[in-house]
Each structure stands twice: as C-alpha cells, then as structure tokens.
PDB file of C-alpha atoms in Angstrom:
ATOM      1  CA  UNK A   1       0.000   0.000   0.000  1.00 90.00           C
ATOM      2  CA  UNK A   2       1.188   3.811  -0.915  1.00 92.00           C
ATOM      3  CA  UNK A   3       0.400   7.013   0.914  1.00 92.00           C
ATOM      4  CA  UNK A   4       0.222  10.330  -0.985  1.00 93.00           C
ATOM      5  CA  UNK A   5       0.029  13.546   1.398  1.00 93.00           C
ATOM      6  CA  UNK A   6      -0.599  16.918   1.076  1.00 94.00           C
ATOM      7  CA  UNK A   7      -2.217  20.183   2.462  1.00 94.00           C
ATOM      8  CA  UNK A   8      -4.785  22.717   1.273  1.00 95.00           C
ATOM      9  CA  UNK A   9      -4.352  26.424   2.741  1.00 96.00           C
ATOM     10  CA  UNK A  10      -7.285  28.390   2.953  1.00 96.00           C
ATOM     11  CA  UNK A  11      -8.146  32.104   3.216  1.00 97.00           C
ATOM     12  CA  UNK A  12     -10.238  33.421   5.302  1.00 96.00           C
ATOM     13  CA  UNK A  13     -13.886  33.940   3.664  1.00 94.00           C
ATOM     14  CA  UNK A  14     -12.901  30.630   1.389  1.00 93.00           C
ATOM     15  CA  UNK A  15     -14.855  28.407   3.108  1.00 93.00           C
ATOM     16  CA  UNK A  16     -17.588  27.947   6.318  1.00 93.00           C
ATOM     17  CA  UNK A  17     -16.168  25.217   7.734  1.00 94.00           C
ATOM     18  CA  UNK A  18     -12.385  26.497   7.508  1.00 95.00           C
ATOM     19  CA  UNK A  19     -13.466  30.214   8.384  1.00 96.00           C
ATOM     20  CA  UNK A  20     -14.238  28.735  12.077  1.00 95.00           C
ATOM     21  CA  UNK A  21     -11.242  26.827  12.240  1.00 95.00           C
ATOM     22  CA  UNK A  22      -8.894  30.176  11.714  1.00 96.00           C
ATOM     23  CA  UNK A  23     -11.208  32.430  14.097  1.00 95.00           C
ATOM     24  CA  UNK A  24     -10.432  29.365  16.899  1.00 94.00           C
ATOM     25  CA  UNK A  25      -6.963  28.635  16.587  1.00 90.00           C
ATOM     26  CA  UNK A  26      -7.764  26.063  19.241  1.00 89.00           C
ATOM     27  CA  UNK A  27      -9.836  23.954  17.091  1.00 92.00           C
ATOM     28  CA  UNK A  28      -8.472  20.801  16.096  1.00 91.00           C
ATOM     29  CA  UNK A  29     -10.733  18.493  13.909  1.00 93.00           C
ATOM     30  CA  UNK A  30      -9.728  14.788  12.645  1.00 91.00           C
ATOM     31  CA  UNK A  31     -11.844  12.756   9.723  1.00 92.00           C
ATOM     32  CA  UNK A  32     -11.410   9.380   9.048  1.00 90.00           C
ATOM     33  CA  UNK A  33     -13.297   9.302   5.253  1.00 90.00           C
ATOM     34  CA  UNK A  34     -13.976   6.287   2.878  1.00 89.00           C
ATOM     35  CA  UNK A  35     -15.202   6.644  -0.867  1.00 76.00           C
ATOM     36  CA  UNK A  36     -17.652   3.985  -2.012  1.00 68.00           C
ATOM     37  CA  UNK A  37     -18.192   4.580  -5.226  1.00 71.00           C
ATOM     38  CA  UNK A  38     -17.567   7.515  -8.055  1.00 71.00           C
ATOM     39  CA  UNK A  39     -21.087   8.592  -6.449  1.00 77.00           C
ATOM     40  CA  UNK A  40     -21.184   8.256  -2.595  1.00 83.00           C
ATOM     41  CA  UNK A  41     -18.456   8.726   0.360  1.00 85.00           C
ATOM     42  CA  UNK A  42     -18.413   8.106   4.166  1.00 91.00           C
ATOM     43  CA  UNK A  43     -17.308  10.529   6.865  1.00 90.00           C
ATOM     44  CA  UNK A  44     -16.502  10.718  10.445  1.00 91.00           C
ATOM     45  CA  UNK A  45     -15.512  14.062  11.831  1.00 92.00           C
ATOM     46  CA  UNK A  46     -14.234  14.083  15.475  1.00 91.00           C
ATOM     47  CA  UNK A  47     -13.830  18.322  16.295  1.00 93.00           C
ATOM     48  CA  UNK A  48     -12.419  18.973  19.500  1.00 91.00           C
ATOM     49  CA  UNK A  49     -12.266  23.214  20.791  1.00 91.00           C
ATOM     50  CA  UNK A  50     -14.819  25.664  22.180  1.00 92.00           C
ATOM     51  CA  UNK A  51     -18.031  25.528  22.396  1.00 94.00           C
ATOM     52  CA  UNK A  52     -19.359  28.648  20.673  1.00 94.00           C
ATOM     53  CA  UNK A  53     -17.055  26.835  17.759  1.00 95.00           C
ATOM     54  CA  UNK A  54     -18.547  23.738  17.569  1.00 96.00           C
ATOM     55  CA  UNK A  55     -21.634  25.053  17.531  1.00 96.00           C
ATOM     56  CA  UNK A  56     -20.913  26.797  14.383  1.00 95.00           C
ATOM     57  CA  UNK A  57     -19.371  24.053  12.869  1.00 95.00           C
ATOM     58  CA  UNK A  58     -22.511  21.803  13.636  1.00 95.00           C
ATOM     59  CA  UNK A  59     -24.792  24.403  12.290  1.00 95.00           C
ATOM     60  CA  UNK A  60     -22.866  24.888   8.928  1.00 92.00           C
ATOM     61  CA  UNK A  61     -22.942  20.669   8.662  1.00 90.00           C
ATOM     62  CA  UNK A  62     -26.684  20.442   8.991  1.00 91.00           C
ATOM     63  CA  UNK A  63     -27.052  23.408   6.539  1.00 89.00           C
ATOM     64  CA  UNK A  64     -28.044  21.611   3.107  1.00 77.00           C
ATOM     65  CA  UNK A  65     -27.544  24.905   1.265  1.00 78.00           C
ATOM     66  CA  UNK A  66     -23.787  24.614   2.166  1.00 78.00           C
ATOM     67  CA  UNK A  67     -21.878  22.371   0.168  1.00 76.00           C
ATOM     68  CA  UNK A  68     -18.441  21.883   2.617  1.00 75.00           C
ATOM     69  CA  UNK A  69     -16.447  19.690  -0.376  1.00 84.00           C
ATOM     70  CA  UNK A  70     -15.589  21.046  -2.856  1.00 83.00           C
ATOM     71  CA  UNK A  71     -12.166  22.689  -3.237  1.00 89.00           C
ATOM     72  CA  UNK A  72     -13.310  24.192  -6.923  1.00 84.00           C
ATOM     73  CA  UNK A  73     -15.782  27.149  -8.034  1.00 81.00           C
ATOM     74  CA  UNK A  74     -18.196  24.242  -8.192  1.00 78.00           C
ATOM     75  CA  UNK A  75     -20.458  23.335  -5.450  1.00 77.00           C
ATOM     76  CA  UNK A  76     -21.122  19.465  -4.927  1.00 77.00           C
ATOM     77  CA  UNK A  77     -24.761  18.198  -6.165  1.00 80.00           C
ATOM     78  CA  UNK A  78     -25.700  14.859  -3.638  1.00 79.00           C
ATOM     79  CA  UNK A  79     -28.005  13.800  -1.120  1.00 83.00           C
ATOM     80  CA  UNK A  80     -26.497  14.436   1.997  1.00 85.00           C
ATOM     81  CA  UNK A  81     -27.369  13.015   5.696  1.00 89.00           C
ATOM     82  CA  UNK A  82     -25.412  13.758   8.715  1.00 91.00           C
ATOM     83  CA  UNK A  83     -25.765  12.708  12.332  1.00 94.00           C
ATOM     84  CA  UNK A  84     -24.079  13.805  16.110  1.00 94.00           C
ATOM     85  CA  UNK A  85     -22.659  10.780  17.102  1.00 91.00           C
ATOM     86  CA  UNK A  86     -21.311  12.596  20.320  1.00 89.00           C
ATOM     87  CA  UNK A  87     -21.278  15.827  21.915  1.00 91.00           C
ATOM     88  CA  UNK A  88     -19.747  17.228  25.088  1.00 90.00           C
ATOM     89  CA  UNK A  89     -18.913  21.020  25.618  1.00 88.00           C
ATOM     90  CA  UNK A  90     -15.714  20.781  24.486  1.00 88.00           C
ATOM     91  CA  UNK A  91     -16.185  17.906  21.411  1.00 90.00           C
ATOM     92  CA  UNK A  92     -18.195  16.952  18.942  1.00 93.00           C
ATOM     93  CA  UNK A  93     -17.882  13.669  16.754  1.00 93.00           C
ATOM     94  CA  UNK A  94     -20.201  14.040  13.508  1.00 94.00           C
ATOM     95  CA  UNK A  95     -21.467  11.589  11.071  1.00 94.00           C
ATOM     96  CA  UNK A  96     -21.564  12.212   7.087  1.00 91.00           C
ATOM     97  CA  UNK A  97     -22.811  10.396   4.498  1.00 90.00           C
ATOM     98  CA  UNK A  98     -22.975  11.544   0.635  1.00 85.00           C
ATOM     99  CA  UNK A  99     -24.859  10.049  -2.186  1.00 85.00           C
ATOM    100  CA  UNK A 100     -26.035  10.576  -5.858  1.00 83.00           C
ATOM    101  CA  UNK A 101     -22.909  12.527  -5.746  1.00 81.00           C
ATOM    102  CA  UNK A 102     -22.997  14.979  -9.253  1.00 79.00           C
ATOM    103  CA  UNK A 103     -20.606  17.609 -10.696  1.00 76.00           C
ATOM    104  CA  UNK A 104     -18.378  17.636  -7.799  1.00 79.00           C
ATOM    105  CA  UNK A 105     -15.001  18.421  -7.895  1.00 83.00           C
ATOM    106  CA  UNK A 106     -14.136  17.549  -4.136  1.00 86.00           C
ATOM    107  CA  UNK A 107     -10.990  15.881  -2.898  1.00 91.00           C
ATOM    108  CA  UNK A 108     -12.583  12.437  -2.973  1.00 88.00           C
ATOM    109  CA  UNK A 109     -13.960  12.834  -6.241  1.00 86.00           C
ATOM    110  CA  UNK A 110     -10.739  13.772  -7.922  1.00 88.00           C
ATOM    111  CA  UNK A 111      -9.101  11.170  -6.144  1.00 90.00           C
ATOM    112  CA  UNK A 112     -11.780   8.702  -7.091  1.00 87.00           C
ATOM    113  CA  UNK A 113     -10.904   9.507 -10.936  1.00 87.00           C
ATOM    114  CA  UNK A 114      -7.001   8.665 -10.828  1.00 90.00           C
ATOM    115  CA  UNK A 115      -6.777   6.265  -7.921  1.00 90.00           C
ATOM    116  CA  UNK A 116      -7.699   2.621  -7.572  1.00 89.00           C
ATOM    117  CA  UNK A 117     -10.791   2.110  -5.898  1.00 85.00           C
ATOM    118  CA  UNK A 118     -10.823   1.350  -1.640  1.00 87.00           C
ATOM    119  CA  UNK A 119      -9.443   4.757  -0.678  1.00 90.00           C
ATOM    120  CA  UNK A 120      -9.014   5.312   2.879  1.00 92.00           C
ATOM    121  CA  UNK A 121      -8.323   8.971   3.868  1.00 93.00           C
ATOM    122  CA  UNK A 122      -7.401  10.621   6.977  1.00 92.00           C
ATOM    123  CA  UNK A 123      -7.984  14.125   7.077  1.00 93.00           C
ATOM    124  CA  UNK A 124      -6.977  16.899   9.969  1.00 93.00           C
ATOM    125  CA  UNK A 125      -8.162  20.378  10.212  1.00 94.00           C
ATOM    126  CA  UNK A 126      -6.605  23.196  12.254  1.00 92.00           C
ATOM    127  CA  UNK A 127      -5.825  27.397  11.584  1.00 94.00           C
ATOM    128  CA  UNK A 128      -6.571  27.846   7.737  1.00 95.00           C
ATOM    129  CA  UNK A 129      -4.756  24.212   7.022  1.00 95.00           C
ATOM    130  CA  UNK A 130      -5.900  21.281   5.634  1.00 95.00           C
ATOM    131  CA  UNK A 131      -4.162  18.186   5.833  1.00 94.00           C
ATOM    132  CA  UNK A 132      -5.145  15.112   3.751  1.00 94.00           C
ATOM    133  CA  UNK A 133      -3.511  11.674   4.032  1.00 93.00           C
ATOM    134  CA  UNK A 134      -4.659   9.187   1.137  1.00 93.00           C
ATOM    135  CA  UNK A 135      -4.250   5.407   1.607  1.00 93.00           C
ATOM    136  CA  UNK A 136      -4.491   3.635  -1.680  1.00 91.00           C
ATOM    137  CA  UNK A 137      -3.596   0.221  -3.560  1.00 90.00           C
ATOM    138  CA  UNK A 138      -1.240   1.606  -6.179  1.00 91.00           C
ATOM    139  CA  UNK A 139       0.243   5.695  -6.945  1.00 89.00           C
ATOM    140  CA  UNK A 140       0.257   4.238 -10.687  1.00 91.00           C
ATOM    141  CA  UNK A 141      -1.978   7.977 -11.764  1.00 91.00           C
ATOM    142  CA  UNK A 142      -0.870  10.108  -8.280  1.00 93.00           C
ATOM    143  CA  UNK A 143       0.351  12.815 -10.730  1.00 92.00           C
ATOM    144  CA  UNK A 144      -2.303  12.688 -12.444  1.00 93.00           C
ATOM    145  CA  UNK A 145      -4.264  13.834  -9.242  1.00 91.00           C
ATOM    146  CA  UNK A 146      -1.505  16.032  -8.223  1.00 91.00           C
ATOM    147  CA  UNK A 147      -1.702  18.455 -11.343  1.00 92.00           C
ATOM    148  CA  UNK A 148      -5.821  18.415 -11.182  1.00 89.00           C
ATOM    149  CA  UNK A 149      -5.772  18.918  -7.614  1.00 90.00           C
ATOM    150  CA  UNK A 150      -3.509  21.868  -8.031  1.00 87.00           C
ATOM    151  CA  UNK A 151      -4.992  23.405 -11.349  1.00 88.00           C
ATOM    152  CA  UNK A 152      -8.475  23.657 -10.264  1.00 87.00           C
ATOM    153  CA  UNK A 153      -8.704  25.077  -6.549  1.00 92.00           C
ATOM    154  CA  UNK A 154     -10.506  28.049  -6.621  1.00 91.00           C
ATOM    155  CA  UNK A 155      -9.424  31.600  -5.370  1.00 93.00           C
ATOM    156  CA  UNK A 156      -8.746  31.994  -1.606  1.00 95.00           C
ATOM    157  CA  UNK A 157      -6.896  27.977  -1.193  1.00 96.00           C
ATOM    158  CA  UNK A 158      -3.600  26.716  -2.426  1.00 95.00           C
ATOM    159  CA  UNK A 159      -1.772  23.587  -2.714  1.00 93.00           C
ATOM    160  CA  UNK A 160       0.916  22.124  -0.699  1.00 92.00           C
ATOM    161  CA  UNK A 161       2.858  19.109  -1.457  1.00 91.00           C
ATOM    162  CA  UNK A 162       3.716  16.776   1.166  1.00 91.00           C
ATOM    163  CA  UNK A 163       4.845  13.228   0.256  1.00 91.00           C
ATOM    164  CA  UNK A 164       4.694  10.122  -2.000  1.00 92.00           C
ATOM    165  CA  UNK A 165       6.018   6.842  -0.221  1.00 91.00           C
ATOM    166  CA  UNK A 166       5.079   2.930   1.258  1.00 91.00           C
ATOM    167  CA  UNK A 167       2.153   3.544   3.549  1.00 86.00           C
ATOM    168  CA  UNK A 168       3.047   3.693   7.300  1.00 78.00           C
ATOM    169  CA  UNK A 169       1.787   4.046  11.140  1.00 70.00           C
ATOM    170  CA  UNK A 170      -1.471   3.422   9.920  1.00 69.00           C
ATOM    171  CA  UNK A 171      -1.918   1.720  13.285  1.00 58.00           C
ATOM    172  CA  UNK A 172      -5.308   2.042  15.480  1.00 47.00           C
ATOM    173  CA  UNK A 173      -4.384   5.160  16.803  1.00 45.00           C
ATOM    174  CA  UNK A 174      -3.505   6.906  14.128  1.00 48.00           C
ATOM    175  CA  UNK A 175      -7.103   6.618  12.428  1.00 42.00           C
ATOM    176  CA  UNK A 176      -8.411   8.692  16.092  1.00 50.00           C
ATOM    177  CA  UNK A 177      -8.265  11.443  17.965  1.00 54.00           C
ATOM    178  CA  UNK A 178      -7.437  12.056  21.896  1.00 60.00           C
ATOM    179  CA  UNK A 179     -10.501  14.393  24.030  1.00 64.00           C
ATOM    180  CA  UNK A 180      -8.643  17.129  25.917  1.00 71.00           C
ATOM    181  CA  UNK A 181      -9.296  20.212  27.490  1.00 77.00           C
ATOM    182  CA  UNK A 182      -8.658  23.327  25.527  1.00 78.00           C
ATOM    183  CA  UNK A 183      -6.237  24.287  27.966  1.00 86.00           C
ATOM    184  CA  UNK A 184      -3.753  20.780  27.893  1.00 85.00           C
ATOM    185  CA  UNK A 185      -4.314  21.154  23.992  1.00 82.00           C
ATOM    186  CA  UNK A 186      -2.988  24.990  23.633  1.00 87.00           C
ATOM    187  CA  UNK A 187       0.363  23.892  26.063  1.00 89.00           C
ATOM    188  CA  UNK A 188       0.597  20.707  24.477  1.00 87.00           C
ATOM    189  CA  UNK A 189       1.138  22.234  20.909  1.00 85.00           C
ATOM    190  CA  UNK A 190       2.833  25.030  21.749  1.00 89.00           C
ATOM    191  CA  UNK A 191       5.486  22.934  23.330  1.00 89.00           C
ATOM    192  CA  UNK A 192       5.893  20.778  19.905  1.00 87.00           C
ATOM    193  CA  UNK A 193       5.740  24.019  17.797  1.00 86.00           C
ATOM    194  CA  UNK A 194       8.274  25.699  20.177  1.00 88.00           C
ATOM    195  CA  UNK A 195      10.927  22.744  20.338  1.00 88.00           C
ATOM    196  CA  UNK A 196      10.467  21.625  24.033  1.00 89.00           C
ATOM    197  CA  UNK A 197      10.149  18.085  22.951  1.00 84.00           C
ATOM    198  CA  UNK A 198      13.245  17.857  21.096  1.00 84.00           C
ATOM    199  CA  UNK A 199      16.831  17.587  21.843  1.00 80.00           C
ATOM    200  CA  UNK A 200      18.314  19.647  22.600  1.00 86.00           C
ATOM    201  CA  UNK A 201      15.409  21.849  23.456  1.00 85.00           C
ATOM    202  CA  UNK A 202      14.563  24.489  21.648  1.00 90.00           C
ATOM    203  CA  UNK A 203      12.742  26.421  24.241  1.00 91.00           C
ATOM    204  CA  UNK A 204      11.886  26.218  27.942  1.00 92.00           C
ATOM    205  CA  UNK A 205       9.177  26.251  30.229  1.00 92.00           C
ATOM    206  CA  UNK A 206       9.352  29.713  31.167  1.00 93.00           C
ATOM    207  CA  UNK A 207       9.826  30.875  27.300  1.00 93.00           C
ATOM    208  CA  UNK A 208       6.816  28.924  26.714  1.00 93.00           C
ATOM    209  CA  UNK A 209       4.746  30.311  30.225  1.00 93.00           C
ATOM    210  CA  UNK A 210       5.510  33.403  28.875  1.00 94.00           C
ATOM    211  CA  UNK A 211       4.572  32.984  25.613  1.00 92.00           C
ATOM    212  CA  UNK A 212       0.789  31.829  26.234  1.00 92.00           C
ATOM    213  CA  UNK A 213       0.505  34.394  29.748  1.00 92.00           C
ATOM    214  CA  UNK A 214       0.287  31.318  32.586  1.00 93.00           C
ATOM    215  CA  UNK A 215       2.872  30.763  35.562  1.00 93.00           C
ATOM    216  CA  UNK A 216       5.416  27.960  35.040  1.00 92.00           C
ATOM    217  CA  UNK A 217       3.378  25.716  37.399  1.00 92.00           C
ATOM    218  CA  UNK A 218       0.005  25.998  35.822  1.00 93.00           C
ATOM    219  CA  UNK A 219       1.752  25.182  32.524  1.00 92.00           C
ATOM    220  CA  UNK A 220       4.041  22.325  33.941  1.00 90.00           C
ATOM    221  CA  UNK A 221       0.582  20.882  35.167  1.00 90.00           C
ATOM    222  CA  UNK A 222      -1.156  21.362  31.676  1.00 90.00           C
ATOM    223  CA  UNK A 223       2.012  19.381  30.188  1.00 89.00           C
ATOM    224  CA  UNK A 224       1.715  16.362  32.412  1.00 86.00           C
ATOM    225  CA  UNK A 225      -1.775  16.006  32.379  1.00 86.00           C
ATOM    226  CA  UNK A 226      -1.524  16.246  28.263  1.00 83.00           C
ATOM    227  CA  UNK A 227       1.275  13.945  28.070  1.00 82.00           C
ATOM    228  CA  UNK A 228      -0.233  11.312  30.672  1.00 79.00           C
ATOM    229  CA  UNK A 229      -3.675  11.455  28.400  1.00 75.00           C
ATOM    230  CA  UNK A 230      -1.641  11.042  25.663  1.00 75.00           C
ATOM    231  CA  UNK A 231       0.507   7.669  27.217  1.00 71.00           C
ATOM    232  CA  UNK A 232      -2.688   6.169  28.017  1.00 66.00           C
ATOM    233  CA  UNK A 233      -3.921   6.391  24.888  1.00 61.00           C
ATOM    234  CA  UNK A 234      -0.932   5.018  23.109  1.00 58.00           C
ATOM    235  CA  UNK A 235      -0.840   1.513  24.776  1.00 56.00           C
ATOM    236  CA  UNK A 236      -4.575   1.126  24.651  1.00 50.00           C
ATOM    237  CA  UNK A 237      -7.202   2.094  27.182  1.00 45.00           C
ATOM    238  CA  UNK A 238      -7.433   0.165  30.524  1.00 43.00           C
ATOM    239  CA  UNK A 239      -3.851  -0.899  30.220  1.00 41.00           C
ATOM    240  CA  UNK A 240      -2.994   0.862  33.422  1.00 40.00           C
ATOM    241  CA  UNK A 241      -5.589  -1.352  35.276  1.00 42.00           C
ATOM    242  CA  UNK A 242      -4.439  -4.374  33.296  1.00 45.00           C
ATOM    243  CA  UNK A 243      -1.071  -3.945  35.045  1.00 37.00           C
ATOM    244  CA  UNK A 244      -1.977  -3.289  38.377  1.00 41.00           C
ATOM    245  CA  UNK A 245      -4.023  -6.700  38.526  1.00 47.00           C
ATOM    246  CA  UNK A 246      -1.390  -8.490  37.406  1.00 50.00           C
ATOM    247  CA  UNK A 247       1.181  -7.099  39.414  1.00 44.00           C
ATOM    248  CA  UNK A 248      -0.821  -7.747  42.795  1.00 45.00           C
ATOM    249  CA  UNK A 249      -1.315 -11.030  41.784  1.00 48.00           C
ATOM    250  CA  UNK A 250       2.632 -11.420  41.039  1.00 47.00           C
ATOM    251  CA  UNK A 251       2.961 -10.576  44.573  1.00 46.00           C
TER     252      UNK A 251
END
C-alpha cells in the first residue's frame, strides 16, 4: 500500500467550515473518510475546541444549502445526511454520508478519478490548514491527481505538497483522535511548535509560560496532564488497570 500527502491552505472567507477553524486557533478536527463509489463517500468528523465553535461548525454541517467539499468554483450536487454521534462542551464527533454525488469536484472525487478504488483517507483540520492523508492500492496515476488537484482550486486555497512513499503508522491510533481540554491542547502544541520536545530543546518552560501568559506551574501541570492522556492512549485504554491486577497477583 502507498500514501500520498498533502495540504490545502485556505483564506479566510474561502470556506464555512475552515473560516471557524482560523477564528479558533484552538480547534483541532480529525476525519477518518472512505469513498464507495464515483457517487457516494463516508465521513466521520471528530472536532475537538470551544463551544461557541462547535456550535458553528454543527450548524454549517446540517445546513443543506452549504456544500463543505468542494475545493473548486463548483459546489457538490448529492443527497447528503449527517448525524451527532457525540457531543460534550468541548467535542463533537459528527457523522456524514454523501450520495447521488454529481458535478463535484471535491478531494474524494478527484481522487476517485485517478486512484484505484478502496481509498481510505485521513484528514486533519486546524488554523486555515488542511491536511489530507490518502491510503491507496497503487500511486500508478498520483500525478495525475496532483496536477488536477492543483490546477483547479478556486481563489482563496492553495496547494501544498507533502509526500509520495510505502504507507506507514497506519496503526489504530492513528485513524483517532485524543478528548482534551482546551487548555492541555494549547500547552501541548505550543510545546511541539516551540521545540520543548526535542533535543536539545529548543525552548523552555518559562519561554513557553511566557509565551501563552500562565505561571510555570500551571503550565508544567497542563504538560503532564496532556502527556499522561496522551501515554494512556498510546498503549490502549485500561492498560494501566491491566497492570496493576497483574502485578498484585505477582505478589
């Protein structure tokens, strides 16, 4: 299996969905999508961020005279239905489902009309970028897609390559996304943007308490509990439990 990546930058006023995304910064959204057929595709959306967000996000979803897919000057024709699978105050996980799909020039579509058929894609949304991972059988016509892709976006988005190569940590996790407060989110990424995690460091904790107007200990606090969500999730949920039965039975 092959991977083809890339990312779609959007102004704002280019599109609903997007246009919330750059006015909340904090809004991260991840989309596990599968296309069917030339004519119908499969979405779930998991949005994470603040309320007052996701409530315009929800809104613009459920709108049927907002098409949210297509990247050209064309809006998508198609029988849409969408559903809340969950929602909390601070996430929202959302259902999509497109059919009789006509005269659309979305991602999928385009893809659809190069690739083999049995995409998977894995999509994540945050600022004014939009990043788009495509799993697929053979990159025999990924050029082919490439040049399309970047000859027909209309005004306000733009195209940026990411890469072509043997498909990899498509593992569970990768295909989800991790609930967290707001708060644990904003530390969490500032600390990868601002080099705390690598080595050697490329900024501190006070550089980075400074930066985002908290003391040192609130942030050190936000970073644990981030990172300790984020260990859990990586070795699978309940593990901790797992391993303290079995070490009081050791004993």
């Amino acid at each position: 299996m092959r991977e083809f990546t890339f990312a779609i930058d959007y102004d704002a006023g280019a599109d609903p969905i997007m246009d919330v995304c750059i006015e909340h910064p904090s809004v991260v959204a991840h989309s596990l999508d599968g296309f069917v057929t030339e004519d119908r595709f499969w979405r779930i959306e998991r949005i994470s961020g603040p309320e007052r967000a996701l409530d315009r996000i929800e809104a613009v979803r459920f709108d049927g005279t907002k098409c949210g897919e297509s990247i050209t000057e064309r809006d998508c024709e198609a029988a849409r239905y969408h559903d809340v699978l969950e929602r909390s105050a601070d996430e929202i996980v959302i259902y999509t489902y497109l059919e009789d799909i006509a005269a659309c020039e979305s991602v999928h579509t385009l893809a659809g009309k190069h690739l083999p058929s049995g995409l998977v894609f894995e999509t994540r949304r945050q600022g004014s970028r939009h990043q788009w991972r495509v799993l697929m059988r053979s990159d025999a016509k990924v050029g082919v897609l490439y040049d399309e892709i970047g000859a027909r976006l209309r005004d306000g988005l733009s195209f940026q390559m990411g890469h072509l190569r043997d498909a990899d940590g498509w593992q569970r996790d990768s295909l989800t996304t991790l609930s967290m407060p707001d708060e644990q989110r904003t530390a969490l990424c500032a600390a990868v943007e601002g080099g705390y995690y690598e080595t050697p460091r490329g900024t501190t904790l006070d550089d980075l308490a400074d930066e985002l107007s908290v003391p040192r200990s609130t942030l050190s606090y936000r970073l644990r509990q981030a990172e300790t969500r984020l260990a859990r999730r990586y070795v699978g949920d309940g593990t901790d439990d797992r391993w303290l039965r079995n070490r009081r039975t050791s004993e």
